[in-house]
Amino acid sequence: MARMELKDLVKRYGAVEVLRDINLDIADGEFIVLVGPSGCGKSTLLRMIAGLEPITEGDFLIDGARMNDVSPRDRDIAMVFQSYALYPHMDVARNMGFSMEIRRDPVDEKKTRVAQAAETLGLTALTDRLPKALSGGQRQRVAMGRAIIRDPRAFLFDEPLSNLDAALRVEMRLEIARLHQRLGATMIYVTHDQVEALTLADRIVVLNGGDIQQVGSPLDLYERPANKFVAQFIGSPTMNVIPVTGGVEGVTLANGQWLGLPMRENTPFATELGIRPEHLDVVDPGPNVLTATADVVEHLGSDTNIYVNVDKVGPMMVRKHGNIPIATGDKLGLRVMTENAHLFAKGGAALPAPVRQAA
Amino acid sequence: MSVTRTNPALTLGKYVALLAYLLFALFPLYWLVKIAITPDRLIFTEGTDLWPSTTTLDNFRTVIFQTDFMAFFGNSLYVSLGTAAVTTILAAGAGYAFSRFDFGGKKIIVAVMLITQMFPLLMIIAPIYKIVASLGMLNSLTSLIVVYTAFNIPFATFLMQSFFDAIPKDLEEAAMMDGCTRFQALRKVILPLTLPGLGATLGFVFTAAWSELLFALMLISDNESMTFPVGLLTFVSRFSVDWGQMMAAGSLALIPSCLFFIFIQRYLVQGLTSGAVKG
Ligand SMILES: Nc1ncnc2c1ncn2[C@@H]1O[C@H](COP(=O)(O)OP(=O)(O)OP(=O)(O)O)[C@@H](O)[C@H]1O
Ligand SMILES: [Mg+2]
């Protein structure tokens, strides 16, 4: 049980304000992912929740109880550090059982729990090794084991997978998803990785420069970003954003071409158009389409990434399923799938599209 | 992995340089022991030979059984161990605070500690004497411990701080998340990892106190409470120097230092924290 409420949280280091007006309600058992560029305050927020960093202003509540002045040990939260922070002088078993050792839990129970956790994480053969004799992935597992051993009411992860290679990341990501399903505990997870964020999260919190930009489900953020920052931060490859001039039910592109956006009322305020690489169609050059030259073509097998230069508009990126027979230097036409176009006003706020009827 | 072939001439050069250094560093010690085992009558006739024609342990016997040397020795041991223990404990506490906490006046304290290290000891001999005398602590070994501790604490603190700095903060925080108080985290996680640092500091302070002459000479005049470096001077009489016995005493004085370092050297090995973080 851990419902968390963050109310008007502020963090300052001296005069420097690192986080401001953080408001967030986290439901019991929810998986929240914090994303944002480096230095935006993700770790700081997580550490404030953990109790490792004092809260300058505002209130933090767990299950209705104010936690601001409660020490980390009494918050009953477990944390997995990016650096793993294993105790180098203790073997794997003792590392995992340390929290129970400190709490003076019965030795038998500790042993069973450690054995169980080791079993779950595939560490049984390694329990008497010191951390220095483990690989990166094994260390990561020990750090996870240490967190799950005592059934805390919430878990915090600070980029737990960023030191692993790609294959291990995928594996551990699944492991964490399973863990969340099995334990049903509240989890807050900081990451840089799009895929981790989109696959793990119930809700994603996008931070930038100490402000929450948007909170929503992965699909929400992908389909209805609140502003240009979120639009470009979520989704990979990054959304193309090009300058436009607003008109009635449509916009004019930099090359003078008119792009009709029927049914949209706020088009006059648009200054920029955003279109995801997967929402551009490659067609034959002709009237009413964008004329572009292929700059670099990446054939990934399942997808083709085409970096193009659009005449009088600038560079854009197109992503298509399958293997598209295009070579560098080819002339091609691009058609914008207007139902997936995003519009941004001056300052970056999104101009929302009318909610589409479910088919 | 490619095997890099090192130039044999380079390797040879390295060993020659090491050997030269060792010879240079160890030769005085060798000479000390050599003179200690040379019979008195041969000291001047065979003084420059690398090895005397006959050897003897007479000097050691005389020093141990017929002089106050063992008492000096005991005094020195008491003072040095006391100083090492007190200094290390205080320096560890201060070093931890410097490493982990931000508090008002931290910069000033560091600056003041540095300033204390800038004065030549000779300058403050008189004031120290005055202070100790007015406290009625002349001729007491405790006064030596206090003075040595005061002089060694700044350096020992910086040393300990650097050892604490080398231990990732994450470890303590992980321990606190695991349910430790800050003090428990210090005792169960940080302290075991600081053993090399404690060992190095103990060793450093011990040797410094063990061989200190200036203050001991000034604050102690009583035969009862002389430390061994002062005691060594008793082998210098007005008319002659008893080289053999002096060297024998000097050789004996090396023993505790050696033992001490043998004891702490296993804590001096590096890499105790390896494995803590990603790697
Ligand atoms: N002790 C401190 N004093 C002053 N500023 C600090 C301090 N600690 C962190 N900051 C600042 O707070 C901001 C947020 O830091 P934080 O570590 O939370 O970023 P982050 O989002 O976790 O970044 P990353 O993705 O690189 O880990 C940074 O701009 C950092 O410079
Ligand atoms: Mg961070």
XYZ file of C-alpha atoms and ligand atoms in Angstrom:
670
model
C 0.000 0.000 0.000
C 1.533 3.239 -1.011
C -0.381 6.099 -2.418
C 1.910 9.076 -2.804
C 1.019 12.711 -3.025
C 3.472 15.385 -4.070
C 2.082 18.807 -3.291
C 3.760 21.960 -4.577
C 7.212 20.477 -4.044
C 10.108 22.869 -4.477
C 13.804 22.108 -4.253
C 16.433 24.776 -3.973
C 20.162 24.561 -3.531
C 20.910 27.958 -2.101
C 19.490 30.353 -4.646
C 19.313 27.786 -7.423
C 15.819 26.428 -7.939
C 16.117 22.903 -9.301
C 12.490 21.813 -9.032
C 9.377 23.960 -8.786
C 5.692 23.371 -8.295
C 5.800 19.624 -8.532
C 2.267 18.304 -8.129
C 1.602 14.647 -8.651
C -0.709 11.988 -7.267
C 0.581 8.470 -7.531
C -1.940 5.691 -7.068
C -1.182 2.567 -5.110
C 0.580 0.041 -7.321
C 1.139 2.483 -10.128
C 4.266 2.379 -12.280
C 5.441 5.948 -12.799
C 8.348 6.743 -15.107
C 10.204 10.036 -14.839
C 11.866 11.181 -18.034
C 13.565 14.360 -19.117
C 16.875 15.655 -20.369
C 20.017 15.436 -18.259
C 20.034 17.854 -15.346
C 16.271 18.423 -15.292
C 15.932 17.189 -11.709
C 14.787 13.567 -12.061
C 17.281 12.154 -9.592
C 16.677 15.027 -7.216
C 12.935 14.359 -7.196
C 13.497 10.651 -6.638
C 15.894 11.353 -3.790
C 13.376 13.695 -2.205
C 10.844 10.880 -2.268
C 13.444 8.523 -0.807
C 14.271 10.947 1.977
C 17.905 11.360 0.956
C 17.398 14.980 -0.032
C 15.500 17.465 2.118
C 12.361 19.007 0.665
C 12.677 22.793 0.500
C 8.984 23.586 0.228
C 5.742 21.709 -0.189
C 4.474 18.450 1.217
C 5.128 14.857 0.433
C 2.617 12.319 1.713
C 2.500 8.555 1.696
C -0.925 7.109 2.413
C -1.933 10.436 3.846
C 0.982 10.738 6.266
C 3.351 13.654 5.829
C 6.849 12.355 5.122
C 8.903 15.541 4.853
C 10.702 14.986 8.140
C 10.662 11.206 8.218
C 14.081 9.596 7.821
C 14.691 7.256 4.863
C 14.747 4.185 7.095
C 11.251 4.903 8.353
C 9.691 5.504 4.952
C 9.854 1.818 4.060
C 10.888 2.489 0.483
C 13.568 0.562 -1.402
C 15.824 2.138 -3.982
C 17.970 0.728 -6.754
C 20.853 3.051 -7.507
C 22.282 3.690 -10.928
C 25.691 2.752 -9.574
C 24.155 -0.298 -7.826
C 25.955 0.750 -4.624
C 26.637 -2.803 -3.505
C 28.526 -3.160 -0.244
C 31.951 -4.265 -1.507
C 32.955 -6.046 1.686
C 29.859 -8.218 1.901
C 29.089 -11.267 -0.201
C 26.001 -11.412 -2.386
C 23.842 -13.091 0.239
C 24.716 -10.572 2.911
C 24.251 -7.687 0.487
C 20.745 -8.884 -0.236
C 19.918 -9.666 3.363
C 21.417 -6.508 4.796
C 18.150 -4.678 5.349
C 16.777 -7.642 7.283
C 20.011 -7.890 9.230
C 19.649 -4.232 10.240
C 16.030 -4.719 11.201
C 17.018 -7.750 13.259
C 14.563 -9.989 11.484
C 14.808 -13.672 12.411
C 17.850 -15.266 10.819
C 15.856 -18.190 9.417
C 13.417 -15.930 7.684
C 16.262 -13.881 6.274
C 17.888 -17.006 4.889
C 14.720 -18.195 3.194
C 14.029 -14.781 1.705
C 17.566 -14.408 0.414
C 17.438 -17.880 -1.078
C 14.105 -17.066 -2.715
C 15.291 -13.771 -4.148
C 18.502 -15.377 -5.372
C 16.431 -18.069 -7.049
C 14.128 -15.540 -8.731
C 17.057 -13.528 -10.032
C 19.224 -16.479 -11.019
C 21.897 -15.706 -8.454
C 21.811 -18.935 -6.462
C 25.254 -20.040 -7.591
C 26.786 -16.696 -6.719
C 25.556 -16.038 -3.188
C 28.971 -16.322 -1.563
C 30.801 -14.114 -4.041
C 31.935 -10.584 -3.379
C 30.579 -7.877 -5.695
C 33.960 -7.391 -7.323
C 33.765 -10.925 -8.682
C 30.487 -10.251 -10.497
C 29.707 -8.989 -13.986
C 27.742 -5.771 -14.485
C 24.511 -7.616 -15.113
C 24.955 -9.807 -12.051
C 25.638 -6.760 -9.907
C 22.479 -5.192 -11.235
C 20.548 -8.298 -10.195
C 22.015 -8.199 -6.716
C 20.959 -4.575 -6.406
C 17.436 -5.604 -7.429
C 17.523 -8.487 -4.995
C 18.504 -6.180 -2.191
C 15.477 -4.019 -2.948
C 12.884 -6.779 -3.191
C 14.023 -8.771 -0.194
C 11.907 -7.029 2.392
C 8.679 -6.225 0.609
C 8.857 -2.435 0.840
C 5.747 -0.451 0.077
C 7.366 1.315 -2.850
C 10.376 0.974 -5.125
C 12.503 3.712 -6.586
C 14.801 3.108 -9.537
C 17.342 5.654 -10.738
C 18.346 4.629 -14.234
C 18.942 1.062 -13.087
C 19.736 -0.316 -16.510
C 21.878 2.406 -18.007
C 25.135 0.585 -17.349
C 24.082 -2.598 -19.092
C 24.512 -3.617 -22.706
C 21.522 -3.646 -25.040
C 20.627 -7.328 -24.705
C 20.794 -7.305 -20.922
C 18.717 -4.158 -20.797
C 15.903 -5.831 -22.664
C 16.092 -8.834 -20.377
C 16.140 -6.793 -17.181
C 13.372 -4.562 -18.463
C 11.145 -7.603 -18.752
C 12.316 -8.701 -15.326
C 11.219 -5.377 -13.851
C 7.868 -5.523 -15.633
C 7.316 -9.009 -14.203
C 8.388 -7.859 -10.787
C 5.844 -5.080 -10.889
C 3.116 -7.484 -11.913
C 4.045 -9.958 -9.215
C 4.457 -7.512 -6.335
C 1.940 -4.917 -7.376
C 3.962 -2.329 -5.473
C 4.184 1.335 -6.357
C 7.245 1.968 -8.490
C 8.920 5.159 -9.590
C 11.466 4.753 -12.296
C 13.880 7.282 -13.757
C 15.217 6.647 -17.216
C 16.683 8.209 -20.309
C 15.496 5.365 -22.449
C 12.357 5.932 -24.547
C 11.605 2.281 -24.874
C 11.873 1.646 -21.142
C 9.584 4.575 -20.470
C 6.967 3.629 -23.044
C 6.918 -0.075 -22.214
C 7.042 0.020 -18.427
C 4.995 3.031 -17.461
C 1.392 3.280 -16.422
C 2.000 7.000 -16.533
C 5.007 8.983 -17.707
C 6.038 12.247 -16.103
C 8.029 14.483 -18.436
C 10.293 16.937 -16.645
C 12.227 19.792 -18.159
C 14.277 22.400 -16.362
C 12.639 21.610 -13.028
C 9.029 21.786 -14.268
C 6.600 19.008 -15.004
C 5.741 19.362 -18.691
C 3.104 16.692 -18.886
C 1.818 13.641 -17.074
C 0.005 10.935 -18.947
C -0.091 7.421 -20.280
C 2.528 6.556 -22.881
C -0.072 6.691 -25.631
C -1.386 10.021 -24.391
C 2.027 11.574 -24.587
C 2.655 10.094 -27.999
C -0.651 11.123 -29.487
C -1.465 14.281 -27.575
C 1.733 15.968 -26.413
C 0.986 19.123 -24.453
C 3.781 21.071 -26.055
C 6.618 20.966 -28.506
C 9.084 19.805 -25.857
C 7.092 16.697 -24.996
C 6.339 16.098 -28.661
C 10.009 16.024 -29.506
C 11.079 14.216 -26.343
C 8.662 11.316 -26.604
C 8.836 9.088 -29.639
C 11.838 7.841 -31.470
C 12.979 8.907 -33.984
C 12.197 12.474 -33.006
C 9.200 14.322 -34.428
C 9.924 16.687 -37.328
C 8.999 20.276 -36.513
C 8.883 22.875 -39.284
C 7.854 26.540 -39.247
C 4.487 27.389 -40.791
C 2.130 30.348 -41.133
C -1.333 29.808 -39.723
C -4.450 30.203 -41.873
C -8.069 29.200 -41.796
C -8.407 25.411 -41.623
C -4.852 24.957 -42.764
C -1.300 26.283 -42.695
C 1.177 27.558 -45.239
C 4.599 25.866 -45.265
C 7.867 27.709 -45.773
C 7.911 26.693 -49.442
C 4.562 28.398 -49.978
C 2.589 25.164 -50.170
C -0.843 25.039 -48.497
C -1.563 22.185 -46.135
C -5.272 21.833 -45.457
C -6.245 20.789 -41.948
C -10.019 20.632 -42.111
C -12.079 20.583 -38.917
C -9.346 22.312 -36.932
C -10.344 25.645 -35.500
C -7.112 26.873 -34.021
C -4.993 26.792 -37.165
C -4.680 30.611 -37.328
C -2.491 30.550 -34.207
C -0.106 27.898 -35.485
C 3.535 28.836 -35.920
C 4.963 25.349 -36.194
C 3.875 22.021 -37.553
C 5.003 18.743 -36.045
C 4.866 15.479 -37.902
C 6.357 12.188 -36.734
C 8.688 10.358 -39.116
C 6.203 7.498 -39.319
C 3.425 9.846 -40.399
C 4.961 10.883 -43.701
C 4.082 8.940 -46.811
C 6.584 8.474 -49.588
C 4.882 9.095 -52.928
C 5.889 10.045 -56.473
C 6.929 13.668 -56.819
C 4.119 15.841 -58.072
C 1.867 18.743 -57.248
C 0.422 19.008 -53.750
C 3.219 16.982 -52.191
C 6.545 18.038 -50.689
C 9.492 17.589 -53.000
C 12.500 16.159 -51.248
C 15.917 14.643 -51.895
C 17.078 11.606 -49.977
C 20.216 12.482 -48.036
C 20.982 9.353 -46.080
C 19.053 6.101 -46.191
C 19.297 3.551 -43.394
C 17.976 0.100 -44.162
C 17.214 -1.572 -40.848
C 15.456 -4.574 -42.348
C 12.169 -4.112 -40.569
C 12.185 -0.370 -41.195
C 13.789 2.149 -43.463
C 14.916 5.512 -42.110
C 15.194 8.175 -44.748
C 16.821 11.505 -43.933
C 15.585 13.910 -46.551
C 16.082 17.496 -47.503
C 12.760 19.103 -48.349
C 13.017 21.891 -50.910
C 12.818 25.291 -49.253
C 11.715 23.736 -45.950
C 14.758 21.948 -44.588
C 15.840 18.537 -43.300
C 13.214 16.032 -42.174
C 13.171 12.381 -41.367
C 10.873 9.696 -42.693
C 10.408 6.222 -41.309
C 8.686 3.508 -43.264
C 7.924 -0.091 -42.530
C 9.749 -2.693 -44.548
C 12.486 -2.247 -47.041
C 11.828 0.755 -49.276
C 13.937 0.819 -52.461
C 15.309 4.323 -52.186
C 18.927 5.362 -52.605
C 20.835 8.446 -51.600
C 20.196 11.292 -54.013
C 16.763 10.046 -55.136
C 14.041 12.639 -55.643
C 10.846 11.766 -53.861
C 7.520 13.194 -52.871
C 6.270 13.330 -49.293
C 2.664 13.473 -48.209
C 1.824 14.602 -44.696
C -0.810 12.409 -43.004
C -2.770 15.421 -41.854
C -4.853 13.541 -39.274
C -1.603 12.914 -37.394
C -0.184 16.412 -37.702
C 0.499 18.444 -34.561
C 0.301 22.196 -34.393
C 2.190 24.416 -31.992
C 1.533 28.022 -31.113
C 4.192 30.620 -30.477
C 6.032 29.513 -27.300
C 5.559 25.823 -28.036
C 2.134 25.035 -26.538
C 0.254 22.435 -28.548
C -2.934 23.420 -30.351
C -5.002 20.319 -29.729
C -6.777 18.542 -32.531
C -10.461 17.855 -32.085
C -10.891 14.511 -30.366
C -11.423 11.933 -33.057
C -14.428 9.657 -32.868
C -13.522 6.098 -32.103
C -14.237 3.991 -35.157
C 43.978 -8.560 -26.498
C 47.400 -8.019 -27.887
C 50.529 -8.923 -26.029
C 52.727 -5.905 -25.957
C 56.363 -6.807 -26.158
C 58.369 -4.670 -23.835
C 61.833 -3.723 -24.776
C 64.194 -5.877 -22.658
C 66.581 -2.959 -22.303
C 63.773 -0.917 -20.791
C 62.911 -3.669 -18.314
C 66.533 -3.975 -17.356
C 66.799 -0.238 -16.918
C 63.762 -0.279 -14.667
C 65.282 -2.908 -12.410
C 68.630 -1.172 -12.316
C 66.921 2.039 -11.260
C 64.916 0.238 -8.581
C 68.037 -1.486 -7.324
C 69.923 1.794 -7.175
C 67.112 3.324 -5.202
C 66.940 0.413 -2.783
C 70.694 0.514 -2.216
C 70.532 4.201 -1.557
C 67.582 3.910 0.826
C 68.688 0.826 2.703
C 72.406 1.455 2.973
C 72.158 3.608 6.131
C 70.101 0.885 7.795
C 72.662 -1.681 6.813
C 75.405 0.496 8.249
C 73.451 0.900 11.466
C 73.172 -2.837 11.960
C 76.751 -3.412 10.862
C 78.179 -1.073 13.443
C 75.871 -2.496 16.080
C 77.405 -5.948 15.674
C 80.997 -4.807 15.318
C 83.033 -5.323 18.499
C 84.055 -2.000 20.032
C 87.751 -2.551 19.541
C 87.291 -2.940 15.782
C 85.070 0.068 15.199
C 87.859 2.415 14.314
C 90.280 -0.029 12.750
C 87.760 -1.649 10.429
C 85.347 1.256 10.350
C 85.041 1.441 6.600
C 84.933 -2.273 5.784
C 81.639 -3.571 4.499
C 81.662 -6.415 7.008
C 83.727 -6.692 10.235
C 86.124 -9.628 10.694
C 84.331 -10.746 13.855
C 80.819 -9.974 15.034
C 79.293 -9.726 18.478
C 75.969 -9.192 20.180
C 77.619 -7.564 23.196
C 76.285 -4.145 22.296
C 72.745 -5.405 22.303
C 73.269 -7.154 25.617
C 74.663 -4.028 27.215
C 71.912 -1.838 25.845
C 69.143 -4.153 26.974
C 70.434 -5.171 30.382
C 72.718 -2.394 31.575
C 71.090 0.804 30.418
C 67.646 2.397 30.821
C 67.014 1.753 27.233
C 64.101 -0.638 27.776
C 62.382 2.011 29.869
C 62.843 4.626 27.115
C 61.536 2.100 24.725
C 58.431 1.529 26.782
C 57.867 5.269 27.105
C 58.181 5.744 23.373
C 55.818 2.906 22.689
C 53.273 4.387 25.065
C 53.566 7.861 23.576
C 53.521 6.706 19.960
C 50.634 4.298 20.322
C 48.713 6.843 22.340
C 49.309 9.572 19.800
C 48.477 7.294 16.877
C 45.240 6.135 18.477
C 44.012 9.537 19.644
C 44.991 11.298 16.426
C 43.461 8.686 14.184
C 40.164 8.651 16.043
C 39.874 12.433 16.002
C 41.081 12.715 12.417
C 38.635 10.055 11.262
C 35.749 11.955 12.808
C 36.876 15.279 11.388
C 37.705 13.776 7.995
C 34.270 12.179 7.787
C 32.595 15.476 8.592
C 34.674 17.325 5.999
C 33.936 14.702 3.410
C 30.199 14.302 3.950
C 28.711 17.419 5.459
C 28.449 21.004 4.433
C 28.510 23.263 7.430
C 29.127 26.891 8.149
C 32.762 27.772 8.647
C 34.070 24.656 6.916
C 36.343 26.668 4.635
C 37.663 28.684 7.561
C 38.458 25.592 9.584
C 40.311 24.074 6.640
C 42.257 27.293 6.165
C 43.194 27.481 9.831
C 44.298 23.871 9.794
C 46.504 24.580 6.815
C 47.979 27.626 8.511
C 49.045 25.578 11.519
C 51.133 23.509 9.145
C 53.041 26.472 7.814
C 55.111 27.424 10.835
C 58.502 25.877 11.486
C 58.297 23.944 14.741
C 61.264 25.827 16.155
C 59.200 28.986 16.276
C 56.645 27.590 18.634
C 58.895 25.648 20.954
C 59.039 28.401 23.521
C 55.294 29.075 23.715
C 54.522 25.370 23.906
C 57.045 24.972 26.697
C 55.434 27.857 28.533
C 51.957 26.393 28.180
C 52.962 22.906 29.239
C 55.021 24.220 32.153
C 52.213 26.361 33.494
C 49.903 23.381 33.302
C 52.428 21.533 35.412
C 52.783 18.851 32.799
C 56.514 18.931 32.167
C 58.101 15.518 32.281
C 54.795 13.821 31.655
C 54.273 11.512 28.729
C 50.676 12.703 28.457
C 51.881 16.166 27.519
C 53.825 14.617 24.660
C 50.747 12.763 23.460
C 48.733 15.985 23.559
C 51.358 17.999 21.701
C 51.991 15.324 19.068
C 48.279 14.871 18.546
C 47.806 18.574 18.046
C 50.561 18.667 15.460
C 49.496 15.609 13.536
C 45.767 16.151 13.411
C 45.600 18.540 10.437
C 47.522 16.299 8.097
C 45.836 13.166 9.422
C 42.452 14.806 8.902
C 43.193 15.652 5.280
C 44.453 12.126 4.778
C 41.313 10.592 6.274
C 39.112 12.966 4.337
C 40.629 11.803 1.085
C 39.935 8.201 2.060
C 36.315 9.010 2.878
C 35.999 10.970 -0.350
C 37.028 7.852 -2.228
C 34.058 5.929 -0.853
C 30.967 6.551 -2.974
C 28.201 8.427 -1.183
C 25.746 6.015 -2.733
C 26.936 3.308 -0.368
C 25.851 5.185 2.722
C 22.617 6.189 1.091
C 21.934 2.612 0.102
C 22.568 1.604 3.698
C 20.175 4.262 4.927
C 17.527 3.057 2.483
C 18.170 -0.426 3.849
C 17.225 0.796 7.287
C 20.437 2.103 8.846
C 20.723 5.312 10.768
C 23.577 7.474 9.583
C 25.692 6.164 12.408
C 24.889 2.544 11.614
C 25.738 3.185 7.977
C 29.053 4.615 9.105
C 29.829 1.679 11.346
C 28.632 -1.182 9.150
C 29.486 0.058 5.688
C 31.883 2.968 5.710
C 34.183 1.950 8.529
C 35.104 -1.469 7.135
C 35.949 0.222 3.851
C 38.075 2.844 5.553
C 40.406 0.331 7.199
C 43.177 1.028 4.664
C 42.848 4.713 5.439
C 42.882 4.121 9.170
C 45.915 1.864 8.752
C 47.792 4.435 6.723
C 46.974 7.201 9.173
C 47.916 5.110 12.183
C 51.211 4.188 10.531
C 51.984 7.721 9.552
C 51.283 9.185 12.967
C 52.986 6.346 14.790
C 56.246 6.824 12.902
C 56.094 10.561 13.283
C 55.674 10.269 17.049
C 58.164 7.443 17.353
C 61.033 9.425 15.930
C 60.144 12.864 17.300
C 63.063 14.442 19.152
C 62.584 18.171 19.440
C 59.570 18.375 21.721
C 60.550 15.293 23.683
C 63.931 16.858 24.370
C 62.382 20.054 25.543
C 59.441 18.835 27.546
C 61.131 15.834 29.175
C 64.257 16.108 31.270
C 63.506 13.386 33.756
C 65.310 10.094 33.088
C 62.141 8.208 34.062
C 60.024 9.577 31.273
C 62.541 9.943 28.476
C 61.485 8.661 25.113
C 63.851 6.654 23.078
C 65.147 9.356 20.663
C 66.117 11.465 23.667
C 67.547 8.372 25.306
C 69.776 7.807 22.312
C 71.499 11.055 23.115
C 72.620 9.624 26.451
C 75.078 7.510 24.506
C 76.827 10.705 23.622
C 78.953 11.569 26.598
C 81.086 14.626 26.961
C 84.203 12.926 25.794
C 83.136 10.148 23.509
C 80.288 8.607 21.639
C 79.510 4.982 22.287
C 78.821 4.159 18.665
C 78.299 0.455 19.078
C 75.664 0.768 21.777
C 73.999 3.698 20.096
C 73.644 1.739 16.890
C 72.425 -1.307 18.757
C 69.767 0.819 20.406
C 68.900 2.315 17.027
C 68.526 -1.142 15.490
C 66.221 -2.163 18.294
C 64.182 0.962 17.736
C 63.482 -0.145 14.196
C 61.684 -3.244 15.409
C 58.402 -1.683 16.552
C 58.117 0.374 13.371
C 58.662 -2.729 11.275
C 56.218 -4.783 13.309
C 53.682 -2.016 13.137
C 53.875 -1.790 9.376
C 53.774 -5.535 8.961
C 50.628 -5.480 11.051
C 48.878 -2.714 9.146
C 50.144 -3.462 5.667
C 47.298 -5.830 4.897
C 44.921 -2.933 5.455
C 46.947 -0.770 3.136
C 46.186 -2.891 0.084
C 44.199 -0.961 -2.439
C 40.971 -1.969 -4.084
C 38.881 -2.662 -1.035
C 36.009 -0.691 -2.513
C 36.148 -2.298 -5.934
C 32.858 -3.837 -6.961
C 30.760 -1.224 -5.235
C 29.800 0.571 -8.385
C 29.240 -0.497 -11.956
C 32.820 -1.396 -12.972
N 24.242 19.866 -4.430
C 23.800 20.596 -5.466
N 23.973 21.935 -5.476
C 23.525 22.673 -6.523
N 22.899 22.170 -7.581
C 22.702 20.851 -7.636
C 23.136 19.985 -6.575
N 22.798 18.726 -6.903
C 22.185 18.801 -8.099
N 22.130 20.066 -8.540
C 21.515 20.537 -9.791
O 20.203 20.077 -9.834
C 19.828 19.780 -11.152
C 19.127 18.459 -11.196
O 20.039 17.419 -10.916
P 19.620 15.911 -11.051
O 20.762 15.091 -10.617
O 18.328 15.702 -10.366
O 19.428 15.769 -12.616
P 18.927 14.498 -13.420
O 17.667 14.878 -14.067
O 18.935 13.296 -12.562
O 20.036 14.396 -14.533
P 20.697 13.065 -15.140
O 19.733 12.583 -16.151
O 21.940 13.589 -15.774
O 20.951 12.114 -14.034
C 21.081 19.844 -11.977
O 21.014 20.991 -12.792
C 22.192 19.947 -10.990
O 23.198 20.790 -11.468
Mg 20.087 11.497 -12.440
